[in-house]
Short mmCIF file of C-alpha atoms in Angstrom, two decimals:
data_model
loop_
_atom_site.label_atom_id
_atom_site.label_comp_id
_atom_site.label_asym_id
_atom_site.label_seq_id
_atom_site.Cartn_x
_atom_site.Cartn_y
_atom_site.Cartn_z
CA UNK A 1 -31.41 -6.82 8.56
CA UNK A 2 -29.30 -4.15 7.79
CA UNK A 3 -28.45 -3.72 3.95
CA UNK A 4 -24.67 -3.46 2.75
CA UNK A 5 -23.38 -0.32 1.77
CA UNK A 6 -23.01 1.18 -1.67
CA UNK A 7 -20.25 1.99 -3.89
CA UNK A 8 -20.71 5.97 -3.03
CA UNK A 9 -20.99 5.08 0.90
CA UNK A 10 -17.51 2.94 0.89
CA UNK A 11 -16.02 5.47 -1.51
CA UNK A 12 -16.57 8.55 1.65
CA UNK A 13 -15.59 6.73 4.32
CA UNK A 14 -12.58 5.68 2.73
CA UNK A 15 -12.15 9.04 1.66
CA UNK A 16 -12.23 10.44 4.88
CA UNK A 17 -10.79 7.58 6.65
CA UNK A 18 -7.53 7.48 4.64
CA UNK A 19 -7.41 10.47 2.86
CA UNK A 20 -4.90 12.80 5.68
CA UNK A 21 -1.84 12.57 7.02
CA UNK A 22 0.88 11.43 4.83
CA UNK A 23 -2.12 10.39 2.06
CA UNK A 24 -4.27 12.93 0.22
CA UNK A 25 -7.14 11.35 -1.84
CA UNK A 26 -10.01 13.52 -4.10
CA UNK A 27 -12.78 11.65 -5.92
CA UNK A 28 -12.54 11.26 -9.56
CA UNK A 29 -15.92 11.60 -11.00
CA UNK A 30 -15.72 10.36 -15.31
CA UNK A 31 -18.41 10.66 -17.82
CA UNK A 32 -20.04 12.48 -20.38
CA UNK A 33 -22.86 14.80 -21.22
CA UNK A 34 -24.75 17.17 -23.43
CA UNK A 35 -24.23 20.63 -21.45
CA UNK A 36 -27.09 23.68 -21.75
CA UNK A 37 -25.25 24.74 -25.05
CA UNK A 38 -26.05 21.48 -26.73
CA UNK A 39 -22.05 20.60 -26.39
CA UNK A 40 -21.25 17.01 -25.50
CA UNK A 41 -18.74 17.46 -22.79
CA UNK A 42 -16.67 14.62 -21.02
CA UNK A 43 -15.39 15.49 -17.53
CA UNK A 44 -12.74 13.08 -15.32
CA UNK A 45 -9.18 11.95 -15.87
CA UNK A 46 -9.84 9.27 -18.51
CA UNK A 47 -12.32 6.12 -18.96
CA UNK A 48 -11.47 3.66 -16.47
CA UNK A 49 -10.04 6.26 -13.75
CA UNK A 50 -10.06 5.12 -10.40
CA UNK A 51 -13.44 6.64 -8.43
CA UNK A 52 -10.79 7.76 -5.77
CA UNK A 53 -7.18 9.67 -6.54
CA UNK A 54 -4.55 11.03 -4.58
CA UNK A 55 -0.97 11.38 -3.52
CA UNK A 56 0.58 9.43 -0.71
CA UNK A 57 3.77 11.31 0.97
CA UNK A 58 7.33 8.71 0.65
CA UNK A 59 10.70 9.31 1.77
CA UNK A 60 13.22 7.10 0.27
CA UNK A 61 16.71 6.19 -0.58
CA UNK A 62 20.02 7.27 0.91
CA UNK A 63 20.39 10.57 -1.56
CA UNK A 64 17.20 11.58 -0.86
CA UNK A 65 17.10 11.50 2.68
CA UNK A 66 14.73 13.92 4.36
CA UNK A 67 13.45 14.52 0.94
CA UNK A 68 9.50 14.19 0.58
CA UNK A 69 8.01 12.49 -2.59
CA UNK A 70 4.35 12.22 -3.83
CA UNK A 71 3.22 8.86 -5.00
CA UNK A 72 0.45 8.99 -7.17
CA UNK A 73 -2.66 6.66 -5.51
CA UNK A 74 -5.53 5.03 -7.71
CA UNK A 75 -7.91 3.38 -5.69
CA UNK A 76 -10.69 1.98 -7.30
CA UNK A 77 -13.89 1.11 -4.97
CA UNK A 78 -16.23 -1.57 -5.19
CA UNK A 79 -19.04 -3.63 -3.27
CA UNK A 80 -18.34 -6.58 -2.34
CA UNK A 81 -19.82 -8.03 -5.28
CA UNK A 82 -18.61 -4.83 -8.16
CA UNK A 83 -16.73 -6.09 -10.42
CA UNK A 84 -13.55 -4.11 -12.40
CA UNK A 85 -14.12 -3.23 -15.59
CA UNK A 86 -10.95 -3.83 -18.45
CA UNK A 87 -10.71 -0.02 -18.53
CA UNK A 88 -10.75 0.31 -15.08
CA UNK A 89 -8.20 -2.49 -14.94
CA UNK A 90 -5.82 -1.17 -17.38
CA UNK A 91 -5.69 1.97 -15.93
CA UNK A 92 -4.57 0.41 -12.45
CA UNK A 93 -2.06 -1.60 -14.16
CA UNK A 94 -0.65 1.46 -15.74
CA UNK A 95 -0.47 3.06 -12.64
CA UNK A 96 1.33 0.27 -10.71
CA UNK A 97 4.06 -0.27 -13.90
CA UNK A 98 4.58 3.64 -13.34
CA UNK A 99 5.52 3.19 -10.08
CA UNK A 100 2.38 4.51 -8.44
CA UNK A 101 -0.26 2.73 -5.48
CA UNK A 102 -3.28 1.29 -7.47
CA UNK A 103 -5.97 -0.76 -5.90
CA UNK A 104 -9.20 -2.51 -5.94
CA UNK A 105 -10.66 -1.67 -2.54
CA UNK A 106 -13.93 -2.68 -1.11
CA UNK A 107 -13.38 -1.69 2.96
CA UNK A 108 -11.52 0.93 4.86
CA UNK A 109 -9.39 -2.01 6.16
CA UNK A 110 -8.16 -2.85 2.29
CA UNK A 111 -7.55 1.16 1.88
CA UNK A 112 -5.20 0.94 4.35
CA UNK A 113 -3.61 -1.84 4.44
CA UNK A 114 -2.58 -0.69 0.58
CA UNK A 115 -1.96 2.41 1.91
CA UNK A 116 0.21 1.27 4.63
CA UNK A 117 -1.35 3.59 6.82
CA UNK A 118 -2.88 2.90 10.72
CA UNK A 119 -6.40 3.12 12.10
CA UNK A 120 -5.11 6.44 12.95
CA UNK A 121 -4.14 7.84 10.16
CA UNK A 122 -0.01 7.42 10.68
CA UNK A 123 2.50 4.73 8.87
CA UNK A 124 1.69 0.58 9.77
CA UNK A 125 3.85 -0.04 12.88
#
């Protein structure tokens, strides 16, 4: 019986499944720790980042035609039985209410069906 992959495993092929094209994604590793000076250093965007960030390529309305926008992207991967904590929920609200892509995703499908990107890497026909 084959076991069902882990947080990190979903995170890199959703990485590299979605992350090209018009959609650019980086991980976001958060935390904290006591470096060899003895300094407590915290490294990632903020608590509750989203494991994977990005920018997604968008051209919209009529006066900016054949301009190109980046959307920010938040997705935030789990199993399929992780669950979200509040920070991590709070910071995909805030990125929705700003007008950015923010997600829960646990499968390559999910990625890009929120991404609104094809198996191949192109726009949803």
């Amino acid at each position: 019986m084959a076991s069902s992959p882990s947080e990190h495993e979903i995170q890199q092929l959703i990485r590299l499944a979605c992350g090209r094209g018009a959609v650019r994604l980086w991980r976001n590793n958060t935390g904290a720790l006591v470096d060899q000076q003895g300094r407590f250093v915290r490294f990632g965007l903020c608590k509750g980042s989203s494991d994977l960030i990005g920018l997604r390529a968008l051209e919209i309305t009529p006066e900016l035609v054949g301009q190109r926008l980046a959307q920010f992207v938040a997705l935030e991967i789990k199993t399929s039985s992780g669950t979200v904590s509040q920070e991590q929920q709070a910071f995909l609200r805030l990125v929705q209410e700003l007008g950015g892509v923010a997600a829960v995703c646990r499968s390559i499908e999910q990625a890009r069906a929120v991404l609104d990107i094809g198996p191949a890497g192109g726009p949803s026909e």
